mmCIF file of C-alpha atoms in Angstrom:
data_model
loop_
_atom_site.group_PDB
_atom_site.id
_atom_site.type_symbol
_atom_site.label_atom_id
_atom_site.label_comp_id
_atom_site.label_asym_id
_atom_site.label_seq_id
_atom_site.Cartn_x
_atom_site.Cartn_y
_atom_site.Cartn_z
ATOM 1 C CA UNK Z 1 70.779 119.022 137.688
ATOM 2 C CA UNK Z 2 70.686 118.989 141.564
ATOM 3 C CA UNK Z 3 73.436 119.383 143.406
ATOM 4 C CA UNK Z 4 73.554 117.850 146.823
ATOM 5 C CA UNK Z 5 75.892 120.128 149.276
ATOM 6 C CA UNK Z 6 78.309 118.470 151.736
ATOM 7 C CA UNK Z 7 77.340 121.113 153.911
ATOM 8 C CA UNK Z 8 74.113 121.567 154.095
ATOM 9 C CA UNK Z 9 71.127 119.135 154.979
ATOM 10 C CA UNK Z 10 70.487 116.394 157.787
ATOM 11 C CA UNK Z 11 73.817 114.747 156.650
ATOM 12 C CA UNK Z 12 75.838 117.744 157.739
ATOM 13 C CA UNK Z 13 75.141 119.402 160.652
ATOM 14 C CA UNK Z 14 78.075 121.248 161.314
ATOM 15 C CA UNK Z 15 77.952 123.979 158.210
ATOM 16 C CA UNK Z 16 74.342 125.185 159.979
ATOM 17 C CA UNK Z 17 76.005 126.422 163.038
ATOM 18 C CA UNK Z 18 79.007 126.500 165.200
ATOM 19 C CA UNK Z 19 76.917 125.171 168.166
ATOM 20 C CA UNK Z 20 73.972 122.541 167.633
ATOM 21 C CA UNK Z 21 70.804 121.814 168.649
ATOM 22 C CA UNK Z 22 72.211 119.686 171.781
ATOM 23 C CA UNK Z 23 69.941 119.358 174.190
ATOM 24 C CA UNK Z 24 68.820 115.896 175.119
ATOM 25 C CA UNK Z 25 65.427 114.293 173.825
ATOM 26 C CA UNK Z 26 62.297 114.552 175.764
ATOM 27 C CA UNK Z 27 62.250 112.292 178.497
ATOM 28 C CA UNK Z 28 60.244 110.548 178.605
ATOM 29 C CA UNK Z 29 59.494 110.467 174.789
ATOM 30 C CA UNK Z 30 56.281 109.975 173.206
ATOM 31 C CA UNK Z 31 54.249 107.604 171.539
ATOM 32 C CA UNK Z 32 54.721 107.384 167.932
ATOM 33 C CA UNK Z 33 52.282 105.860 166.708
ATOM 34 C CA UNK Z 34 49.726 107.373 168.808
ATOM 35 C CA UNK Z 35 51.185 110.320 167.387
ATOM 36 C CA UNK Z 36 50.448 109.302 163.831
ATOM 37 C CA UNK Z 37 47.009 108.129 164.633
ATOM 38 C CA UNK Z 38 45.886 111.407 166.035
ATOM 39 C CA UNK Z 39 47.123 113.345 163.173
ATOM 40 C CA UNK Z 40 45.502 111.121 160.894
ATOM 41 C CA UNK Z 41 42.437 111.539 162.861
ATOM 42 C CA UNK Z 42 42.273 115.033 162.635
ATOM 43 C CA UNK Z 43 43.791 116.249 159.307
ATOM 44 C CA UNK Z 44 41.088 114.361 156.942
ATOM 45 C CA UNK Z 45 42.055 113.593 153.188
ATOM 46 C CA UNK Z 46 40.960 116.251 150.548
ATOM 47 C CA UNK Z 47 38.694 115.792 147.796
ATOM 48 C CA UNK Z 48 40.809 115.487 144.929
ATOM 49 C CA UNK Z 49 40.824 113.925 140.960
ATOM 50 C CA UNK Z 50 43.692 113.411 139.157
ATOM 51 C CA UNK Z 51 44.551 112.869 135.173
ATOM 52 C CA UNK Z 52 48.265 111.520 133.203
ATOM 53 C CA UNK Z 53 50.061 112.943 131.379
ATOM 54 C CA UNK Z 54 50.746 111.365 127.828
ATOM 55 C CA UNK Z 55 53.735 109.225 126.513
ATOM 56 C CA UNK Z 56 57.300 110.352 127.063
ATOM 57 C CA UNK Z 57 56.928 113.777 128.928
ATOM 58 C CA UNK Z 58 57.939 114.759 132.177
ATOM 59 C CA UNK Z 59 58.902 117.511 134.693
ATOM 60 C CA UNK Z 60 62.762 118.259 134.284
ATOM 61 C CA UNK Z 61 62.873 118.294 137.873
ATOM 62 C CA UNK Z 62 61.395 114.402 138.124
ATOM 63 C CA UNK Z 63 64.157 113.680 135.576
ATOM 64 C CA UNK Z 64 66.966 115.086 136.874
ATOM 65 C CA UNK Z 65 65.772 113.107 140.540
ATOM 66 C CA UNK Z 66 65.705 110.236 138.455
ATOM 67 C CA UNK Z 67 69.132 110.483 136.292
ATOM 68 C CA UNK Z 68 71.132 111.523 139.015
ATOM 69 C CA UNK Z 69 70.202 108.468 140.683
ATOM 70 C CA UNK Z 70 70.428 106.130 138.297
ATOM 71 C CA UNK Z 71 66.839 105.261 137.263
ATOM 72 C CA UNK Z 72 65.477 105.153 133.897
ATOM 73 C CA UNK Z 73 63.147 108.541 133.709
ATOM 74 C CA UNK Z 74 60.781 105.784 131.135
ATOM 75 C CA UNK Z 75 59.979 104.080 134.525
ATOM 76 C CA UNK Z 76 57.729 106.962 136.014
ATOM 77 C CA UNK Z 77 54.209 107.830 135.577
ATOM 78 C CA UNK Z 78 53.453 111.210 136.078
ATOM 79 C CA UNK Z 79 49.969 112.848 136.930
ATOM 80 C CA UNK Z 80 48.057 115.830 138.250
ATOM 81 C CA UNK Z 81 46.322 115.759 140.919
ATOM 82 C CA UNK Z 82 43.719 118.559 141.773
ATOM 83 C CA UNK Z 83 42.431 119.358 144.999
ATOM 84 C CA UNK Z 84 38.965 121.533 145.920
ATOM 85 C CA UNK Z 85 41.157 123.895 147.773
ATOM 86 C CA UNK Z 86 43.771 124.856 144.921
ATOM 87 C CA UNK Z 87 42.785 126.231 141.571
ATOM 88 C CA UNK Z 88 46.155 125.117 140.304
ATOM 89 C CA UNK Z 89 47.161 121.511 140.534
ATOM 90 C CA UNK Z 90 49.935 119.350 141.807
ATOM 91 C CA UNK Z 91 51.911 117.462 139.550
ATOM 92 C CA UNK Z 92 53.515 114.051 140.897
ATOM 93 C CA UNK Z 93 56.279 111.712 139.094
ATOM 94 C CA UNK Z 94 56.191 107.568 140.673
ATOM 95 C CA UNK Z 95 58.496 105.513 139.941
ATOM 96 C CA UNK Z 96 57.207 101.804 138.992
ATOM 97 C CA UNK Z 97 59.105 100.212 141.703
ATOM 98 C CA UNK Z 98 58.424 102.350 144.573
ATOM 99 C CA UNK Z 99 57.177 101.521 147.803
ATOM 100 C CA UNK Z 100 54.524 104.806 147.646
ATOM 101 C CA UNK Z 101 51.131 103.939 145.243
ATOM 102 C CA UNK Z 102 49.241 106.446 143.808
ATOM 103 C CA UNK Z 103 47.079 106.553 146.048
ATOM 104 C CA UNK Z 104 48.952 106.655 148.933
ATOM 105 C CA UNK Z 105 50.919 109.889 147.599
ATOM 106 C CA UNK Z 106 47.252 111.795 147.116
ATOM 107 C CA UNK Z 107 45.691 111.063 150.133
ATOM 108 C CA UNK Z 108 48.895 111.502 152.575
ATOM 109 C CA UNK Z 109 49.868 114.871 150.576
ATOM 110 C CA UNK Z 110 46.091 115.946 151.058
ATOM 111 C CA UNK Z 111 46.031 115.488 154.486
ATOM 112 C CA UNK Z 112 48.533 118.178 155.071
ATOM 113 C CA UNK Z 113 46.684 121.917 155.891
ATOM 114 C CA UNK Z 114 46.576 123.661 151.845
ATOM 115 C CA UNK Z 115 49.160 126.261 153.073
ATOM 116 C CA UNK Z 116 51.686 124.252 153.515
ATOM 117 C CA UNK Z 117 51.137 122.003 150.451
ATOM 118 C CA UNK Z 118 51.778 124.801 148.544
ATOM 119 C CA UNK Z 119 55.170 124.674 149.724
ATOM 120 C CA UNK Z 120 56.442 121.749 147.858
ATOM 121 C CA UNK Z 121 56.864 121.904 143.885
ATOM 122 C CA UNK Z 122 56.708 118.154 143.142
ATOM 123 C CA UNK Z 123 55.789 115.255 145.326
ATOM 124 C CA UNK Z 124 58.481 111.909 143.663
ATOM 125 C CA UNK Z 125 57.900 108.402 144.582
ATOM 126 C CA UNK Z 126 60.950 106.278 144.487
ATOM 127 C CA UNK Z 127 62.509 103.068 145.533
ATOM 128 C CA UNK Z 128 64.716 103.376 148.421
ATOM 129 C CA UNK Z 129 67.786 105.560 147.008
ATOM 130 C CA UNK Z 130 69.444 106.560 150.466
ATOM 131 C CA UNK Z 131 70.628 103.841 152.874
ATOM 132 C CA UNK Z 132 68.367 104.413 155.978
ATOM 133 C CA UNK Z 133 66.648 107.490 154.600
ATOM 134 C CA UNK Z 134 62.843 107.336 154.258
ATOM 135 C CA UNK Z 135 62.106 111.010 152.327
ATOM 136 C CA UNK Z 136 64.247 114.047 151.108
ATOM 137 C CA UNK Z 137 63.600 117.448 150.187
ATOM 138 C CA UNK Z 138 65.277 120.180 147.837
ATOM 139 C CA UNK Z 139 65.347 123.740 148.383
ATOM 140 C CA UNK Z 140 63.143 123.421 145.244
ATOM 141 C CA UNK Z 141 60.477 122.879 146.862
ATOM 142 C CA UNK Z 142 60.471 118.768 145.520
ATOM 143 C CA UNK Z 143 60.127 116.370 147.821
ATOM 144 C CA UNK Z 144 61.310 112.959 147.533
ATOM 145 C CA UNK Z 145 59.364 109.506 149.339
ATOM 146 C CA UNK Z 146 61.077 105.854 149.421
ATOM 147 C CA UNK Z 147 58.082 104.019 150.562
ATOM 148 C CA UNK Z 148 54.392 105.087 151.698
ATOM 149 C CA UNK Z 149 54.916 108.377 154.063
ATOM 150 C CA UNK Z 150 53.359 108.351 157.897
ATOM 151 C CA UNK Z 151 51.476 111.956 157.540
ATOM 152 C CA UNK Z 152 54.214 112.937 160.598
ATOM 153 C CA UNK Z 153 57.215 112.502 157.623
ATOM 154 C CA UNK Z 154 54.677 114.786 155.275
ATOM 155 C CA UNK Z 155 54.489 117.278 157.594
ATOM 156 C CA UNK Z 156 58.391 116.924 158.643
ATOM 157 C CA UNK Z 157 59.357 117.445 154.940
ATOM 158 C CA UNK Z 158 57.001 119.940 154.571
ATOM 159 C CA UNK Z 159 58.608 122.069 157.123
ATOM 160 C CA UNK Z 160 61.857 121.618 155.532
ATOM 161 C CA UNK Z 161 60.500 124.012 152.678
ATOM 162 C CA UNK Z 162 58.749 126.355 154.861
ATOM 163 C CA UNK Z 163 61.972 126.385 156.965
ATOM 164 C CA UNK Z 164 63.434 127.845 153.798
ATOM 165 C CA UNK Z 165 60.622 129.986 152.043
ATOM 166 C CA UNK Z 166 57.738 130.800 153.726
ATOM 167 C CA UNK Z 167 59.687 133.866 156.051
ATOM 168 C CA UNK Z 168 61.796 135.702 153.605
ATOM 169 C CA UNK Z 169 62.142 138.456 155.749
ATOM 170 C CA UNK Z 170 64.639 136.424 158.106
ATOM 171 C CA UNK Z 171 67.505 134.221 157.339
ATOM 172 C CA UNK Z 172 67.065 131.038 154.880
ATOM 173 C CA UNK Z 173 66.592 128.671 156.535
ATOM 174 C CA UNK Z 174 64.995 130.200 159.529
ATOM 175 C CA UNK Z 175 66.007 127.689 161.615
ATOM 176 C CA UNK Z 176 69.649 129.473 161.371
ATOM 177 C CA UNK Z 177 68.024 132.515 162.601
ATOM 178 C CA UNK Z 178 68.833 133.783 166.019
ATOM 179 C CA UNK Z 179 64.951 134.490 166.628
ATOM 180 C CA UNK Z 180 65.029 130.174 166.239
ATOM 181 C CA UNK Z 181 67.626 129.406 167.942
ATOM 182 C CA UNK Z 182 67.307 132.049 171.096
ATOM 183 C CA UNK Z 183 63.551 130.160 171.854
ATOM 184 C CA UNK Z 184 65.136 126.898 171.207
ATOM 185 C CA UNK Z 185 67.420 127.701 174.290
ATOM 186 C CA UNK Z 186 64.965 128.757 176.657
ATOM 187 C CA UNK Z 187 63.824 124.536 176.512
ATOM 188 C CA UNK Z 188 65.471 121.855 177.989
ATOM 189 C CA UNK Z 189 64.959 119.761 175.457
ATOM 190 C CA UNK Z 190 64.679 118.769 171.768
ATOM 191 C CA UNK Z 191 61.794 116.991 170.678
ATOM 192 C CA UNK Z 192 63.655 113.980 169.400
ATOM 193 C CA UNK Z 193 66.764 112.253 168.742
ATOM 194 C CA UNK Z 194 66.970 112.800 165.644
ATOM 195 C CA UNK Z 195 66.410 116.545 165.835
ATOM 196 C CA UNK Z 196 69.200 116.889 167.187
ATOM 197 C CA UNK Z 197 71.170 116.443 164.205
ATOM 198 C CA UNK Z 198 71.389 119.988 163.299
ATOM 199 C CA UNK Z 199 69.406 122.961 163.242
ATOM 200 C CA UNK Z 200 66.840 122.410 159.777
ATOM 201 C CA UNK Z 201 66.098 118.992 161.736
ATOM 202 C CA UNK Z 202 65.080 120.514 165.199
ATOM 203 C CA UNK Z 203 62.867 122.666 163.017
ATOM 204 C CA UNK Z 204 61.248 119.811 160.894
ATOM 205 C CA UNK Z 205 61.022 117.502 164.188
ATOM 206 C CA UNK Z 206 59.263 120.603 165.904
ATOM 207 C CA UNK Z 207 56.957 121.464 162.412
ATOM 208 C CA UNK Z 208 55.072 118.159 162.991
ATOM 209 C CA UNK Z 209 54.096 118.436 166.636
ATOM 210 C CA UNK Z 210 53.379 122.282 166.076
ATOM 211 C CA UNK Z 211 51.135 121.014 163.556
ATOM 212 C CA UNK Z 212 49.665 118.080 166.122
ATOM 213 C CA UNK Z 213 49.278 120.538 168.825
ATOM 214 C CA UNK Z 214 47.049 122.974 166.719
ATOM 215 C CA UNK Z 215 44.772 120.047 165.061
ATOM 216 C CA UNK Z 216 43.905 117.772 167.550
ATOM 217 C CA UNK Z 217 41.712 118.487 170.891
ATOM 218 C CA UNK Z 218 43.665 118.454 173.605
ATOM 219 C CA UNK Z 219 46.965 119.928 171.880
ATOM 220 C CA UNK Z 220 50.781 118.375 172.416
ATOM 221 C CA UNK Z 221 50.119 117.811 175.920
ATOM 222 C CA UNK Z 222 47.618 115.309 175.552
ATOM 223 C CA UNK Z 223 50.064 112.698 174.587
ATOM 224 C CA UNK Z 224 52.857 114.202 175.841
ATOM 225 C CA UNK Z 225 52.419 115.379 179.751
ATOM 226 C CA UNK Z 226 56.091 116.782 179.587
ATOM 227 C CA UNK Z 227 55.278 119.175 176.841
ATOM 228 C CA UNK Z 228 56.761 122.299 178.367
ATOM 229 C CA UNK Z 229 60.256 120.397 177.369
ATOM 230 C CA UNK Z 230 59.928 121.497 174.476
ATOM 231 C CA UNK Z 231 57.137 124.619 174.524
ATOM 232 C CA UNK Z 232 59.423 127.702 173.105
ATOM 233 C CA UNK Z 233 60.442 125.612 169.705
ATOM 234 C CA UNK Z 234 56.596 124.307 169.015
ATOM 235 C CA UNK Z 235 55.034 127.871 169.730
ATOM 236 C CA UNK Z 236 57.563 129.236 167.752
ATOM 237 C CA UNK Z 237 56.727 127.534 164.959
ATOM 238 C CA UNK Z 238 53.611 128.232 164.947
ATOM 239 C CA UNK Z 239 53.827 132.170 166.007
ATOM 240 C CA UNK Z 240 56.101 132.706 163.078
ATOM 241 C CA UNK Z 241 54.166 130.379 160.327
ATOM 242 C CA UNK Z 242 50.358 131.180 161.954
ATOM 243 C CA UNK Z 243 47.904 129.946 159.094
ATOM 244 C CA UNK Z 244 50.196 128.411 157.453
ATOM 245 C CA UNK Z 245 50.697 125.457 159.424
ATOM 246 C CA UNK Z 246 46.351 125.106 160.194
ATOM 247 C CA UNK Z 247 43.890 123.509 158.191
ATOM 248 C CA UNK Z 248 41.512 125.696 155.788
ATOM 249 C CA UNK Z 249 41.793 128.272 153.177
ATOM 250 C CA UNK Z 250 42.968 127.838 149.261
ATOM 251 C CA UNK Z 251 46.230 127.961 148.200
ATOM 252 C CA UNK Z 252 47.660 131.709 147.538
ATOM 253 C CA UNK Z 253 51.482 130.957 146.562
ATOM 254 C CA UNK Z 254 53.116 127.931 144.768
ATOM 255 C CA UNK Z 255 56.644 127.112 143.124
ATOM 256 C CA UNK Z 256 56.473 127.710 139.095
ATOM 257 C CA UNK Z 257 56.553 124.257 137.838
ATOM 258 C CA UNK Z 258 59.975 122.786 136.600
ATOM 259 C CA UNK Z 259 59.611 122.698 132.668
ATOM 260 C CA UNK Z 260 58.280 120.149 130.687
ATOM 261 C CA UNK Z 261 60.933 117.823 128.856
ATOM 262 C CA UNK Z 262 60.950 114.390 127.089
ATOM 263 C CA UNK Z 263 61.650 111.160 129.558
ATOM 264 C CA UNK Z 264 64.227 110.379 126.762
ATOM 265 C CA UNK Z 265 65.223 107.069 124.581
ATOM 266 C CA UNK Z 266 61.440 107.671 122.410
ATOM 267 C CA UNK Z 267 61.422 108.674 119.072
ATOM 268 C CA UNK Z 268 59.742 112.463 118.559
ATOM 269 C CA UNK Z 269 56.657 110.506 116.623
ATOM 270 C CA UNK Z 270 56.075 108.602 119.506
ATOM 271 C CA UNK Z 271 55.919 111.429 122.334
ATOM 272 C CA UNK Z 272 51.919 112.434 123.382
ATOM 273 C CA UNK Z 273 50.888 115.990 123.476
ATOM 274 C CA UNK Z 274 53.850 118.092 125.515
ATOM 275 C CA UNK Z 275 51.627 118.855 128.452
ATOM 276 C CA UNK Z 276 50.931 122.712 129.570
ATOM 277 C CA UNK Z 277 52.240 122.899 133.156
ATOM 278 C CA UNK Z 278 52.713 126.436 133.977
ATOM 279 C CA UNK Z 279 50.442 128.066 136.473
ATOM 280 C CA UNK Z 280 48.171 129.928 135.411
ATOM 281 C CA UNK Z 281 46.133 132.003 137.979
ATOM 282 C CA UNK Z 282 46.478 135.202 139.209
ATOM 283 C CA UNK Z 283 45.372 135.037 142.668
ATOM 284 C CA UNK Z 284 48.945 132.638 142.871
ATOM 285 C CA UNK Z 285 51.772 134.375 144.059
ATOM 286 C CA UNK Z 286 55.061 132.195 142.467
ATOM 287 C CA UNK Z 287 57.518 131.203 145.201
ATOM 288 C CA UNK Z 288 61.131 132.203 143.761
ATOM 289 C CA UNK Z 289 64.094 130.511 145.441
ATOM 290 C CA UNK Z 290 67.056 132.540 147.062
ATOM 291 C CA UNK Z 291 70.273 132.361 145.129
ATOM 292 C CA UNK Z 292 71.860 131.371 148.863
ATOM 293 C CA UNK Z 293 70.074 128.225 149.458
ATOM 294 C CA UNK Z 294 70.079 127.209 145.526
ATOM 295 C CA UNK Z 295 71.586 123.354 145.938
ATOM 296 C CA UNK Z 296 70.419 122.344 149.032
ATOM 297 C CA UNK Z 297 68.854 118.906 150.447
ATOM 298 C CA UNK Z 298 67.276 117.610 153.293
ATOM 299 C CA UNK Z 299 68.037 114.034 153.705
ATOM 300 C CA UNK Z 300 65.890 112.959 155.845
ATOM 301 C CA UNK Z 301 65.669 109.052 158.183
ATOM 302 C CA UNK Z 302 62.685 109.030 160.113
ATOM 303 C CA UNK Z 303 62.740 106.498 162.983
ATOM 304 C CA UNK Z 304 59.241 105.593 164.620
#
């Protein structure tokens, strides 16, 4: 089962470090939506087909999201979805009633450059389970939407994972690293309210705009003419992460999938085929989470 932390995650800022992220937002801030419709403009959807999986099976991560919340594991639909740049797919658990289709899930996951897709283990549509929260992520690597994700929360949770995984060589999460934190004090400023919360959050807030700032013509600064606010914690990013965080490529590393276990409450006659779901190829190098992050979440709100 997951365990959420009190001490860890956007709920709990304090545990990350003595002294926060606590400089003020940019001022002036910028446009949101603009922002979303530039990222959308430039990261295109990838060419994908999907199949189901048969009656009663499901990841055991998808049901442990859904028991320890209360939902009846029967009520998902779970599904592969391949994309052209990934030899292995991605296997996604929706729950009946949430505010994220099918659709909406492959296309806004696809969007995201390959490398950092890779990052997250399962993508879970639910209702809203969190007052005020709109996605959260596990140190898993399984991230959690409430309603149809803007491509900015994608690439927000999405830099929650990489925060933890993709630099092993520092400290998990990076963004409690003194090579974060000393650029993050050379700004004035944090890129939003809401990052600063605590340290992961800076780093999530600062993932999407490092992402927007590589992708589309122009960079950060052509929606935001006070980008040097902010320049040491987007560059950052991206000097750490390089291809990682850019469009193109196939997918070299990936989370082993959780294991394959019945939804519960069916007979054993009337389960389907128990679906294969490890990965298989060897050009795929398995992500392995560290024993000291084990537990974690990111629980995320995302104001526009």
């Amino acid at each position: 089962m997951f365990t959420k932390t009190s001490a860890i995650g956007c709920i709990a800022a304090a545990a990350l470090a003595l002294a926060g992220p606590d400089k003020p937002e940019m001022n002036p801030a910028w446009d949101y939506g603009r922002f979303e419709t530039e990222l959308r403009n430039n990261l295109h959807p990838t060419h994908s087909w999907w199949d189901y999986w048969g009656p009663g099976w499901m990841p055991q991560a998808c049901r442990d999201i859904a028991t320890s919340h209360g939902l009846n594991p029967n009520d998902f639909t779970i599904f592969n979805v391949h994309y052209d740049d990934c030899q292995e797919g991605w296997t996604f658990c929706r729950h009946k009633d949430s505010g994220a289709s099918e659709i909406d899930m492959i296309d806004i996951f696809g969007r995201a450059p390959v490398h950092m897709r890779s990052f997250i283990r399962h993508l879970v549509a639910t209702p809203g389970l969190h007052d005020g929260a709109a996605a959260f992520t596990y140190s898993t690597g399984d991230c959690v939407v409430e309603s149809a994700p803007d491509l900015s929360v994608m690439l927000h949770e999405m830099s929650h994972s990489l925060d933890w995984h993709a630099l092993p060589q520092y400290t998990s999460p990076f963004s409690d690293s003194n090579e974060w934190q000393s650029n993050y004090w050379q700004d004035s400023n944090t890129p939003t309210g809401y990052g600063r919360t605590n340290w992961m959050e800076d780093f999530a807030e600062t993932g999407k705009i490092g992402v927007f700032d590589k992708v589309v013509p122009g960079g950060f600064g052509s929606i935001a003419g006070n980008w040097n606010q902010i320049f040491h914690q987007y560059a950052t990013y991206q000097g750490y992460l390089g291809d990682l965080v850019v469009p193109g490529g196939t997918c070299d590393k990936r989370f082993p999938n959780s294991e394959t276990v019945p939804m519960g409450g069916r007979k054993r006659e009337d389960l389907g085929e128990k679906p294969d779901n490890t990965i298989k190829s060897d050009n795929i190098t398995l992500i392995q989470v560290r024993p000291e992050i084990e537990g974690q979440v990111a629980i995320c709100e995302h104001q526009h």
